[in-house]
């Protein structure tokens, strides 16, 4: 666990922060479920979740784009994560590899309340401000309707020419659909 909490963003209802005591256990119990991870390859082993948390910590410590925990401002309970990472699958088109992408995972008890939108808007601000990214991508599947609808709500444009097959995901979640938001579009 990270020593001392770093707050990446505070929104009207959320604190987007590094891991604190209890987040790992809460993730395993409440977010590492078939329902939550239906479009992300399904639940992971405890070891895989630990590796994911370690990658987030290490990326943060190196000053690279990473995912952060999303907690409710009132009461502080962790409800998911949202953040940035670089696109690295070798199957991704060359134009995408190494570029910043945005993503989110929210507990089902908090779906439909605008938390993912609120967190994603804060992370777009971080991408275009702190990281000075000229473009941010989003990736999802046709079956993950809430995800691509949120991308569209954020102003992202579908880039079908960049879709690709990702063997890390089952056939029903392929091809990977790609969305894009340019910094100039975000500023408007």
Short mmCIF file of N, CA and C in Angstrom, two decimals:
data_model
loop_
_atom_site.label_atom_id
_atom_site.label_comp_id
_atom_site.label_asym_id
_atom_site.label_seq_id
_atom_site.Cartn_x
_atom_site.Cartn_y
_atom_site.Cartn_z
N UNK A 1 0.84 -1.18 0.00
CA UNK A 1 0.00 0.00 0.00
C UNK A 1 0.88 1.24 0.00
N UNK A 2 0.41 2.27 -0.69
CA UNK A 2 1.14 3.53 -0.78
C UNK A 2 1.22 4.19 0.59
N UNK A 3 2.38 4.72 0.92
CA UNK A 3 2.54 5.47 2.16
C UNK A 3 1.93 6.85 1.95
N UNK A 4 0.92 7.19 2.72
CA UNK A 4 0.29 8.50 2.58
C UNK A 4 -0.58 8.54 1.34
N UNK A 5 -1.75 9.08 1.51
CA UNK A 5 -2.71 9.14 0.41
C UNK A 5 -2.40 10.32 -0.50
N UNK A 6 -2.39 10.07 -1.81
CA UNK A 6 -2.29 11.11 -2.82
C UNK A 6 -3.66 11.29 -3.43
N UNK A 7 -4.14 12.50 -3.51
CA UNK A 7 -5.44 12.79 -4.11
C UNK A 7 -5.20 13.33 -5.51
N UNK A 8 -5.65 12.56 -6.50
CA UNK A 8 -5.50 12.97 -7.90
C UNK A 8 -6.55 13.99 -8.29
N UNK A 9 -7.74 13.90 -7.68
CA UNK A 9 -8.81 14.83 -8.00
C UNK A 9 -9.88 14.77 -6.92
N UNK A 10 -10.56 15.89 -6.74
CA UNK A 10 -11.74 15.95 -5.89
C UNK A 10 -12.83 16.56 -6.75
N UNK A 11 -13.98 15.89 -6.79
CA UNK A 11 -15.12 16.39 -7.55
C UNK A 11 -16.23 16.76 -6.57
N UNK A 12 -17.38 17.08 -7.09
CA UNK A 12 -18.50 17.45 -6.22
C UNK A 12 -18.83 16.35 -5.22
N UNK A 13 -18.71 15.07 -5.66
CA UNK A 13 -19.13 13.96 -4.78
C UNK A 13 -18.05 12.92 -4.53
N UNK A 14 -16.90 13.07 -5.18
CA UNK A 14 -15.89 12.00 -5.16
C UNK A 14 -14.51 12.50 -4.76
N UNK A 15 -13.74 11.57 -4.21
CA UNK A 15 -12.31 11.76 -4.01
C UNK A 15 -11.63 10.67 -4.83
N UNK A 16 -10.75 11.05 -5.73
CA UNK A 16 -10.04 10.10 -6.58
C UNK A 16 -8.61 10.09 -6.08
N UNK A 17 -8.20 8.93 -5.54
CA UNK A 17 -7.00 8.89 -4.72
C UNK A 17 -6.24 7.58 -4.90
N UNK A 18 -5.04 7.57 -4.34
CA UNK A 18 -4.27 6.34 -4.30
C UNK A 18 -4.89 5.39 -3.27
N UNK A 19 -4.41 4.19 -3.29
CA UNK A 19 -4.88 3.13 -2.39
C UNK A 19 -4.62 3.47 -0.93
N UNK A 20 -5.59 3.13 -0.09
CA UNK A 20 -5.42 3.23 1.36
C UNK A 20 -5.75 1.88 1.97
N UNK A 21 -5.45 1.73 3.24
CA UNK A 21 -5.71 0.47 3.94
C UNK A 21 -7.16 0.05 3.75
N UNK A 22 -7.35 -1.20 3.41
CA UNK A 22 -8.68 -1.76 3.23
C UNK A 22 -9.17 -1.80 1.80
N UNK A 23 -8.57 -1.01 0.91
CA UNK A 23 -9.03 -0.98 -0.49
C UNK A 23 -8.86 -2.34 -1.17
N UNK A 24 -7.71 -2.95 -0.96
CA UNK A 24 -7.45 -4.23 -1.62
C UNK A 24 -8.49 -5.28 -1.22
N UNK A 25 -8.74 -5.39 0.07
CA UNK A 25 -9.71 -6.37 0.56
C UNK A 25 -11.12 -6.04 0.06
N UNK A 26 -11.44 -4.76 0.04
CA UNK A 26 -12.76 -4.35 -0.45
C UNK A 26 -12.89 -4.66 -1.94
N UNK A 27 -11.83 -4.43 -2.70
CA UNK A 27 -11.85 -4.74 -4.12
C UNK A 27 -12.12 -6.23 -4.33
N UNK A 28 -11.38 -7.06 -3.61
CA UNK A 28 -11.56 -8.51 -3.75
C UNK A 28 -13.00 -8.93 -3.43
N UNK A 29 -13.57 -8.37 -2.38
CA UNK A 29 -14.89 -8.78 -1.93
C UNK A 29 -16.03 -8.19 -2.75
N UNK A 30 -15.88 -6.95 -3.21
CA UNK A 30 -17.03 -6.26 -3.80
C UNK A 30 -16.90 -5.92 -5.28
N UNK A 31 -15.69 -5.86 -5.80
CA UNK A 31 -15.52 -5.45 -7.19
C UNK A 31 -14.91 -6.53 -8.07
N UNK A 32 -14.32 -7.52 -7.49
CA UNK A 32 -13.73 -8.62 -8.26
C UNK A 32 -14.81 -9.70 -8.46
N UNK A 33 -15.90 -9.29 -9.11
CA UNK A 33 -17.06 -10.16 -9.26
C UNK A 33 -17.42 -10.32 -10.74
N UNK A 34 -18.14 -11.38 -11.08
CA UNK A 34 -18.57 -11.56 -12.48
C UNK A 34 -19.39 -10.39 -12.99
N UNK A 35 -20.25 -9.83 -12.16
CA UNK A 35 -21.09 -8.71 -12.60
C UNK A 35 -20.26 -7.48 -12.93
N UNK A 36 -19.35 -7.12 -12.05
CA UNK A 36 -18.53 -5.92 -12.25
C UNK A 36 -17.56 -6.09 -13.41
N UNK A 37 -16.97 -7.26 -13.52
CA UNK A 37 -15.91 -7.48 -14.51
C UNK A 37 -16.39 -8.27 -15.73
N UNK A 38 -17.70 -8.24 -15.98
CA UNK A 38 -18.28 -8.99 -17.10
C UNK A 38 -17.64 -8.64 -18.44
N UNK A 39 -17.27 -7.38 -18.64
CA UNK A 39 -16.71 -6.94 -19.92
C UNK A 39 -15.19 -6.75 -19.85
N UNK A 40 -14.59 -7.15 -18.74
CA UNK A 40 -13.16 -6.97 -18.55
C UNK A 40 -12.44 -8.30 -18.34
N UNK A 41 -13.01 -9.35 -18.86
CA UNK A 41 -12.35 -10.65 -18.77
C UNK A 41 -12.72 -11.45 -17.53
N UNK A 42 -13.62 -10.94 -16.68
CA UNK A 42 -14.07 -11.69 -15.51
C UNK A 42 -13.18 -11.49 -14.30
N UNK A 43 -13.59 -12.07 -13.18
CA UNK A 43 -12.82 -11.94 -11.93
C UNK A 43 -11.39 -12.46 -12.07
N UNK A 44 -10.51 -11.89 -11.28
CA UNK A 44 -9.10 -12.26 -11.28
C UNK A 44 -8.76 -12.99 -9.98
N UNK A 45 -7.68 -13.72 -10.01
CA UNK A 45 -7.20 -14.36 -8.78
C UNK A 45 -6.69 -13.27 -7.83
N UNK A 46 -6.57 -13.62 -6.57
CA UNK A 46 -6.05 -12.66 -5.59
C UNK A 46 -4.67 -12.17 -6.01
N UNK A 47 -3.85 -13.07 -6.53
CA UNK A 47 -2.50 -12.71 -6.98
C UNK A 47 -2.56 -11.71 -8.14
N UNK A 48 -3.47 -11.93 -9.09
CA UNK A 48 -3.61 -11.01 -10.22
C UNK A 48 -4.09 -9.63 -9.77
N UNK A 49 -5.01 -9.60 -8.81
CA UNK A 49 -5.47 -8.32 -8.28
C UNK A 49 -4.32 -7.62 -7.56
N UNK A 50 -3.53 -8.36 -6.79
CA UNK A 50 -2.38 -7.78 -6.10
C UNK A 50 -1.39 -7.20 -7.12
N UNK A 51 -1.17 -7.91 -8.22
CA UNK A 51 -0.26 -7.40 -9.27
C UNK A 51 -0.81 -6.12 -9.89
N UNK A 52 -2.13 -6.08 -10.10
CA UNK A 52 -2.77 -4.89 -10.66
C UNK A 52 -2.60 -3.69 -9.72
N UNK A 53 -2.83 -3.91 -8.43
CA UNK A 53 -2.66 -2.84 -7.45
C UNK A 53 -1.20 -2.38 -7.42
N UNK A 54 -0.27 -3.32 -7.51
CA UNK A 54 1.16 -2.97 -7.51
C UNK A 54 1.51 -2.14 -8.75
N UNK A 55 0.97 -2.53 -9.91
CA UNK A 55 1.23 -1.76 -11.14
C UNK A 55 0.70 -0.33 -11.00
N UNK A 56 -0.48 -0.17 -10.38
CA UNK A 56 -1.03 1.18 -10.17
C UNK A 56 -0.10 2.00 -9.28
N UNK A 57 0.34 1.40 -8.17
CA UNK A 57 1.25 2.11 -7.25
C UNK A 57 2.54 2.51 -7.95
N UNK A 58 3.12 1.55 -8.67
CA UNK A 58 4.41 1.81 -9.33
C UNK A 58 4.28 2.88 -10.40
N UNK A 59 3.21 2.86 -11.18
CA UNK A 59 3.01 3.89 -12.20
C UNK A 59 2.85 5.26 -11.55
N UNK A 60 2.10 5.32 -10.46
CA UNK A 60 1.93 6.58 -9.75
C UNK A 60 3.28 7.09 -9.25
N UNK A 61 4.07 6.20 -8.65
CA UNK A 61 5.37 6.61 -8.11
C UNK A 61 6.32 7.08 -9.20
N UNK A 62 6.18 6.55 -10.42
CA UNK A 62 7.01 6.99 -11.54
C UNK A 62 6.45 8.23 -12.23
N UNK A 63 5.26 8.68 -11.80
CA UNK A 63 4.65 9.85 -12.41
C UNK A 63 3.98 9.56 -13.74
N UNK A 64 3.63 8.30 -13.97
CA UNK A 64 3.01 7.89 -15.23
C UNK A 64 1.49 7.84 -15.08
N UNK A 65 0.76 7.83 -16.19
CA UNK A 65 -0.69 7.66 -16.10
C UNK A 65 -1.03 6.35 -15.39
N UNK A 66 -2.02 6.40 -14.52
CA UNK A 66 -2.43 5.22 -13.77
C UNK A 66 -3.87 5.34 -13.35
N UNK A 67 -4.38 4.28 -12.78
CA UNK A 67 -5.74 4.27 -12.23
C UNK A 67 -5.67 4.61 -10.76
N UNK A 68 -6.73 5.25 -10.29
CA UNK A 68 -6.86 5.63 -8.89
C UNK A 68 -8.17 5.08 -8.34
N UNK A 69 -8.24 4.98 -7.04
CA UNK A 69 -9.46 4.55 -6.38
C UNK A 69 -10.46 5.71 -6.39
N UNK A 70 -11.72 5.36 -6.59
CA UNK A 70 -12.79 6.35 -6.55
C UNK A 70 -13.55 6.11 -5.24
N UNK A 71 -13.59 7.13 -4.40
CA UNK A 71 -14.26 7.03 -3.10
C UNK A 71 -15.30 8.13 -2.98
N UNK A 72 -16.35 7.85 -2.26
CA UNK A 72 -17.37 8.86 -1.99
C UNK A 72 -16.80 9.90 -1.04
N UNK A 73 -17.01 11.16 -1.37
CA UNK A 73 -16.52 12.25 -0.52
C UNK A 73 -17.19 12.20 0.85
N UNK A 74 -18.50 11.98 0.86
CA UNK A 74 -19.24 11.87 2.12
C UNK A 74 -19.15 10.43 2.61
N UNK A 75 -18.32 10.16 3.58
CA UNK A 75 -18.17 8.82 4.11
C UNK A 75 -16.94 8.11 3.59
N UNK A 76 -16.43 8.53 2.46
CA UNK A 76 -15.17 8.04 1.96
C UNK A 76 -15.09 6.61 1.49
N UNK A 77 -16.20 5.89 1.39
CA UNK A 77 -16.13 4.50 0.96
C UNK A 77 -15.70 4.37 -0.50
N UNK A 78 -14.80 3.43 -0.76
CA UNK A 78 -14.31 3.18 -2.11
C UNK A 78 -15.41 2.49 -2.93
N UNK A 79 -15.71 3.05 -4.11
CA UNK A 79 -16.76 2.49 -4.96
C UNK A 79 -16.24 1.98 -6.31
N UNK A 80 -14.95 2.13 -6.54
CA UNK A 80 -14.40 1.66 -7.81
C UNK A 80 -13.06 2.29 -8.09
N UNK A 81 -12.75 2.34 -9.37
CA UNK A 81 -11.52 3.02 -9.78
C UNK A 81 -11.73 3.64 -11.14
N UNK A 82 -10.92 4.63 -11.42
CA UNK A 82 -10.96 5.33 -12.70
C UNK A 82 -9.57 5.88 -12.93
N UNK A 83 -9.20 5.97 -14.18
CA UNK A 83 -7.88 6.53 -14.42
C UNK A 83 -7.43 6.42 -15.84
N UNK A 84 -6.14 6.53 -15.97
CA UNK A 84 -5.48 6.58 -17.26
C UNK A 84 -4.39 5.52 -17.31
N UNK A 85 -4.13 5.04 -18.49
CA UNK A 85 -3.00 4.12 -18.70
C UNK A 85 -2.58 4.27 -20.15
N UNK A 86 -1.50 3.61 -20.49
CA UNK A 86 -1.09 3.63 -21.89
C UNK A 86 -1.58 2.35 -22.56
N UNK A 87 -1.90 2.48 -23.82
CA UNK A 87 -2.37 1.34 -24.60
C UNK A 87 -1.15 0.51 -24.96
N UNK A 88 -1.18 -0.79 -24.56
CA UNK A 88 0.00 -1.60 -24.81
C UNK A 88 -0.22 -2.96 -25.48
N UNK A 89 -1.47 -3.40 -25.75
CA UNK A 89 -1.58 -4.71 -26.40
C UNK A 89 -0.86 -4.72 -27.75
N UNK A 90 -0.08 -5.75 -28.03
CA UNK A 90 0.63 -5.79 -29.32
C UNK A 90 -0.33 -5.85 -30.50
N UNK A 91 -1.58 -6.29 -30.25
CA UNK A 91 -2.56 -6.37 -31.34
C UNK A 91 -3.14 -5.00 -31.69
N UNK A 92 -3.00 -4.02 -30.80
CA UNK A 92 -3.54 -2.68 -31.06
C UNK A 92 -2.81 -2.06 -32.24
N UNK A 93 -3.52 -1.28 -33.05
CA UNK A 93 -2.85 -0.60 -34.16
C UNK A 93 -1.69 0.25 -33.67
N UNK A 94 -0.67 0.36 -34.46
CA UNK A 94 0.53 1.10 -34.08
C UNK A 94 0.21 2.53 -33.66
N UNK A 95 -0.81 3.14 -34.28
CA UNK A 95 -1.18 4.52 -33.96
C UNK A 95 -1.67 4.67 -32.52
N UNK A 96 -2.11 3.57 -31.93
CA UNK A 96 -2.64 3.62 -30.56
C UNK A 96 -1.61 3.29 -29.50
N UNK A 97 -0.67 2.42 -29.82
CA UNK A 97 0.27 1.93 -28.81
C UNK A 97 1.08 3.08 -28.19
N UNK A 98 1.10 3.07 -26.87
CA UNK A 98 1.81 4.10 -26.12
C UNK A 98 0.98 5.35 -25.85
N UNK A 99 -0.20 5.44 -26.44
CA UNK A 99 -1.08 6.59 -26.23
C UNK A 99 -1.87 6.40 -24.93
N UNK A 100 -2.38 7.49 -24.40
CA UNK A 100 -3.15 7.46 -23.16
C UNK A 100 -4.59 7.03 -23.44
N UNK A 101 -5.08 6.14 -22.58
CA UNK A 101 -6.48 5.74 -22.61
C UNK A 101 -7.09 5.96 -21.24
N UNK A 102 -8.41 6.08 -21.23
CA UNK A 102 -9.15 6.27 -19.99
C UNK A 102 -10.02 5.04 -19.74
N UNK A 103 -10.28 4.76 -18.48
CA UNK A 103 -11.14 3.63 -18.14
C UNK A 103 -11.70 3.80 -16.74
N UNK A 104 -12.69 2.96 -16.42
CA UNK A 104 -13.35 3.05 -15.12
C UNK A 104 -14.00 1.72 -14.77
N UNK A 105 -14.16 1.49 -13.50
CA UNK A 105 -14.88 0.34 -12.97
C UNK A 105 -15.58 0.82 -11.71
N UNK A 106 -16.91 0.69 -11.67
CA UNK A 106 -17.70 1.17 -10.55
C UNK A 106 -18.55 0.01 -10.01
N UNK A 107 -18.69 -0.05 -8.70
CA UNK A 107 -19.52 -1.07 -8.06
C UNK A 107 -20.98 -0.94 -8.52
N UNK A 108 -21.66 -2.06 -8.81
CA UNK A 108 -23.04 -2.01 -9.31
C UNK A 108 -24.02 -1.24 -8.42
N UNK A 109 -23.78 -1.23 -7.13
CA UNK A 109 -24.65 -0.47 -6.24
C UNK A 109 -24.59 1.03 -6.48
N UNK A 110 -23.62 1.45 -7.27
CA UNK A 110 -23.44 2.88 -7.56
C UNK A 110 -23.61 3.20 -9.05
N UNK A 111 -24.05 2.22 -9.83
CA UNK A 111 -24.31 2.46 -11.25
C UNK A 111 -25.51 3.39 -11.40
N UNK A 112 -25.52 4.14 -12.49
CA UNK A 112 -26.65 4.99 -12.82
C UNK A 112 -26.76 6.26 -12.01
N UNK A 113 -25.71 6.60 -11.27
CA UNK A 113 -25.74 7.80 -10.42
C UNK A 113 -24.79 8.88 -10.93
N UNK A 114 -24.14 8.64 -12.05
CA UNK A 114 -23.24 9.63 -12.63
C UNK A 114 -21.84 9.63 -12.06
N UNK A 115 -21.51 8.67 -11.19
CA UNK A 115 -20.17 8.65 -10.60
C UNK A 115 -19.08 8.37 -11.63
N UNK A 116 -19.33 7.45 -12.55
CA UNK A 116 -18.32 7.15 -13.57
C UNK A 116 -18.07 8.38 -14.45
N UNK A 117 -19.14 9.09 -14.80
CA UNK A 117 -18.99 10.31 -15.60
C UNK A 117 -18.17 11.34 -14.84
N UNK A 118 -18.50 11.54 -13.58
CA UNK A 118 -17.81 12.53 -12.75
C UNK A 118 -16.32 12.20 -12.61
N UNK A 119 -16.03 10.94 -12.36
CA UNK A 119 -14.63 10.52 -12.22
C UNK A 119 -13.90 10.62 -13.55
N UNK A 120 -14.55 10.20 -14.63
CA UNK A 120 -13.91 10.25 -15.96
C UNK A 120 -13.62 11.69 -16.37
N UNK A 121 -14.52 12.61 -16.09
CA UNK A 121 -14.27 14.01 -16.42
C UNK A 121 -13.04 14.54 -15.67
N UNK A 122 -12.89 14.13 -14.41
CA UNK A 122 -11.71 14.54 -13.64
C UNK A 122 -10.43 13.94 -14.23
N UNK A 123 -10.51 12.70 -14.69
CA UNK A 123 -9.32 12.07 -15.27
C UNK A 123 -8.99 12.64 -16.64
N UNK A 124 -10.00 13.06 -17.40
CA UNK A 124 -9.72 13.73 -18.68
C UNK A 124 -8.99 15.05 -18.41
N UNK A 125 -9.41 15.77 -17.39
CA UNK A 125 -8.73 17.01 -17.01
C UNK A 125 -7.26 16.72 -16.67
N UNK A 126 -7.03 15.62 -15.97
CA UNK A 126 -5.66 15.23 -15.62
C UNK A 126 -4.86 14.87 -16.88
N UNK A 127 -5.50 14.13 -17.79
CA UNK A 127 -4.81 13.72 -19.03
C UNK A 127 -4.40 14.92 -19.86
N UNK A 128 -5.35 15.84 -20.06
CA UNK A 128 -5.07 16.99 -20.93
C UNK A 128 -4.29 18.09 -20.23
N UNK A 129 -4.38 18.15 -18.90
CA UNK A 129 -3.65 19.16 -18.14
C UNK A 129 -2.30 18.64 -17.67
N UNK A 130 -2.32 17.80 -16.66
CA UNK A 130 -1.09 17.29 -16.05
C UNK A 130 -0.18 16.58 -17.06
N UNK A 131 -0.77 15.71 -17.89
CA UNK A 131 0.05 14.93 -18.84
C UNK A 131 0.15 15.59 -20.22
N UNK A 132 -0.55 16.69 -20.42
CA UNK A 132 -0.49 17.44 -21.68
C UNK A 132 -0.73 16.54 -22.90
N UNK A 133 -1.65 15.58 -22.75
CA UNK A 133 -1.94 14.65 -23.84
C UNK A 133 -2.68 15.37 -24.97
N UNK A 134 -2.30 15.14 -26.21
CA UNK A 134 -3.03 15.74 -27.33
C UNK A 134 -4.34 15.00 -27.62
N UNK A 135 -4.41 13.74 -27.18
CA UNK A 135 -5.57 12.90 -27.44
C UNK A 135 -5.68 11.85 -26.33
N UNK A 136 -6.92 11.47 -26.01
CA UNK A 136 -7.17 10.37 -25.07
C UNK A 136 -8.08 9.39 -25.77
N UNK A 137 -7.75 8.12 -25.65
CA UNK A 137 -8.56 7.06 -26.26
C UNK A 137 -9.35 6.33 -25.19
N UNK A 138 -10.39 5.66 -25.62
CA UNK A 138 -11.17 4.77 -24.78
C UNK A 138 -11.37 3.49 -25.55
N UNK A 139 -11.37 2.36 -24.85
CA UNK A 139 -11.56 1.07 -25.50
C UNK A 139 -12.66 0.30 -24.77
N UNK A 140 -13.49 -0.37 -25.54
CA UNK A 140 -14.57 -1.16 -24.97
C UNK A 140 -15.01 -2.19 -26.00
N UNK A 141 -16.15 -2.82 -25.74
CA UNK A 141 -16.70 -3.77 -26.70
C UNK A 141 -18.13 -3.38 -27.03
N UNK A 142 -18.62 -3.87 -28.14
CA UNK A 142 -20.00 -3.59 -28.56
C UNK A 142 -20.99 -4.02 -27.49
N UNK A 143 -20.67 -5.10 -26.79
CA UNK A 143 -21.59 -5.62 -25.77
C UNK A 143 -21.60 -4.76 -24.50
N UNK A 144 -20.58 -3.96 -24.29
CA UNK A 144 -20.51 -3.12 -23.09
C UNK A 144 -21.16 -1.76 -23.38
N UNK A 145 -22.46 -1.80 -23.55
CA UNK A 145 -23.22 -0.61 -23.92
C UNK A 145 -23.02 0.54 -22.93
N UNK A 146 -23.08 0.32 -21.60
CA UNK A 146 -22.87 1.46 -20.68
C UNK A 146 -21.52 2.15 -20.89
N UNK A 147 -20.49 1.38 -21.20
CA UNK A 147 -19.16 1.96 -21.38
C UNK A 147 -19.10 2.84 -22.62
N UNK A 148 -19.55 2.33 -23.77
CA UNK A 148 -19.43 3.16 -24.97
C UNK A 148 -20.42 4.32 -24.95
N UNK A 149 -21.53 4.16 -24.26
CA UNK A 149 -22.45 5.31 -24.12
C UNK A 149 -21.80 6.40 -23.27
N UNK A 150 -21.09 6.01 -22.23
CA UNK A 150 -20.39 7.00 -21.42
C UNK A 150 -19.30 7.68 -22.24
N UNK A 151 -18.58 6.93 -23.05
CA UNK A 151 -17.56 7.54 -23.90
C UNK A 151 -18.19 8.60 -24.80
N UNK A 152 -19.34 8.28 -25.37
CA UNK A 152 -20.03 9.24 -26.22
C UNK A 152 -20.49 10.45 -25.40
N UNK A 153 -20.98 10.22 -24.20
CA UNK A 153 -21.40 11.32 -23.32
C UNK A 153 -20.23 12.25 -22.99
N UNK A 154 -19.03 11.67 -22.89
CA UNK A 154 -17.82 12.46 -22.61
C UNK A 154 -17.34 13.24 -23.83
N UNK A 155 -18.00 13.02 -24.98
CA UNK A 155 -17.61 13.73 -26.20
C UNK A 155 -16.66 12.95 -27.08
N UNK A 156 -16.43 11.69 -26.75
CA UNK A 156 -15.50 10.87 -27.53
C UNK A 156 -16.16 10.44 -28.84
N UNK A 157 -15.34 10.29 -29.86
CA UNK A 157 -15.78 9.91 -31.19
C UNK A 157 -15.35 8.49 -31.49
N UNK A 158 -16.25 7.72 -32.06
CA UNK A 158 -15.96 6.33 -32.46
C UNK A 158 -14.95 6.34 -33.59
N UNK A 159 -13.91 5.52 -33.46
CA UNK A 159 -12.83 5.41 -34.45
C UNK A 159 -12.76 3.96 -34.92
N UNK A 160 -13.76 3.53 -35.69
CA UNK A 160 -13.88 2.13 -36.11
C UNK A 160 -12.65 1.62 -36.86
N UNK A 161 -11.94 2.52 -37.52
CA UNK A 161 -10.76 2.09 -38.28
C UNK A 161 -9.65 1.57 -37.37
N UNK A 162 -9.74 1.83 -36.07
CA UNK A 162 -8.72 1.35 -35.12
C UNK A 162 -9.15 0.10 -34.35
N UNK A 163 -10.37 -0.40 -34.57
CA UNK A 163 -10.83 -1.60 -33.87
C UNK A 163 -9.85 -2.76 -34.11
N UNK A 164 -9.72 -3.63 -33.13
CA UNK A 164 -8.81 -4.77 -33.28
C UNK A 164 -9.25 -5.92 -32.39
N UNK A 165 -8.77 -7.10 -32.71
CA UNK A 165 -9.05 -8.31 -31.93
C UNK A 165 -8.03 -8.42 -30.81
N UNK A 166 -8.53 -8.56 -29.58
CA UNK A 166 -7.65 -8.68 -28.42
C UNK A 166 -7.86 -10.07 -27.81
N UNK A 167 -6.87 -10.96 -27.91
CA UNK A 167 -7.03 -12.33 -27.41
C UNK A 167 -7.18 -12.42 -25.89
N UNK A 168 -6.95 -11.33 -25.17
CA UNK A 168 -7.14 -11.34 -23.72
C UNK A 168 -8.61 -11.32 -23.35
N UNK A 169 -9.49 -11.11 -24.34
CA UNK A 169 -10.92 -11.02 -24.09
C UNK A 169 -11.65 -12.09 -24.89
N UNK A 170 -12.80 -12.55 -24.37
CA UNK A 170 -13.56 -13.60 -25.06
C UNK A 170 -14.16 -13.10 -26.38
N UNK A 171 -14.55 -14.03 -27.26
CA UNK A 171 -15.09 -13.65 -28.58
C UNK A 171 -16.24 -12.65 -28.51
N UNK A 172 -17.13 -12.78 -27.52
CA UNK A 172 -18.26 -11.85 -27.44
C UNK A 172 -17.84 -10.42 -27.13
N UNK A 173 -16.61 -10.23 -26.62
CA UNK A 173 -16.11 -8.90 -26.32
C UNK A 173 -15.07 -8.43 -27.34
N UNK A 174 -15.10 -9.04 -28.51
CA UNK A 174 -14.23 -8.62 -29.61
C UNK A 174 -15.10 -8.28 -30.80
N UNK A 175 -14.67 -7.37 -31.62
CA UNK A 175 -13.40 -6.66 -31.52
C UNK A 175 -13.44 -5.58 -30.44
N UNK A 176 -12.26 -5.14 -30.05
CA UNK A 176 -12.14 -3.99 -29.17
C UNK A 176 -12.53 -2.77 -29.98
N UNK A 177 -13.50 -2.02 -29.47
CA UNK A 177 -13.95 -0.79 -30.12
C UNK A 177 -13.13 0.37 -29.56
N UNK A 178 -12.75 1.29 -30.43
CA UNK A 178 -11.90 2.41 -30.03
C UNK A 178 -12.65 3.74 -30.19
N UNK A 179 -12.54 4.57 -29.16
CA UNK A 179 -13.07 5.93 -29.16
C UNK A 179 -11.92 6.89 -28.93
N UNK A 180 -12.12 8.16 -29.33
CA UNK A 180 -11.05 9.15 -29.20
C UNK A 180 -11.63 10.51 -28.81
N UNK A 181 -10.87 11.25 -28.01
CA UNK A 181 -11.20 12.63 -27.69
C UNK A 181 -9.94 13.47 -27.84
N UNK A 182 -9.98 14.43 -28.74
CA UNK A 182 -8.86 15.35 -28.94
C UNK A 182 -8.92 16.45 -27.89
N UNK A 183 -7.76 16.96 -27.51
CA UNK A 183 -7.70 18.03 -26.51
C UNK A 183 -8.55 19.24 -26.93
N UNK A 184 -8.51 19.60 -28.22
CA UNK A 184 -9.28 20.76 -28.69
C UNK A 184 -10.78 20.50 -28.52
N UNK A 185 -11.22 19.27 -28.74
CA UNK A 185 -12.63 18.93 -28.57
C UNK A 185 -13.02 19.02 -27.09
N UNK A 186 -12.14 18.57 -26.23
CA UNK A 186 -12.40 18.59 -24.80
C UNK A 186 -12.51 20.03 -24.29
N UNK A 187 -11.67 20.90 -24.81
CA UNK A 187 -11.67 22.31 -24.36
C UNK A 187 -12.99 23.00 -24.69
N UNK A 188 -13.64 22.55 -25.77
CA UNK A 188 -14.92 23.16 -26.15
C UNK A 188 -15.97 22.73 -25.18
#
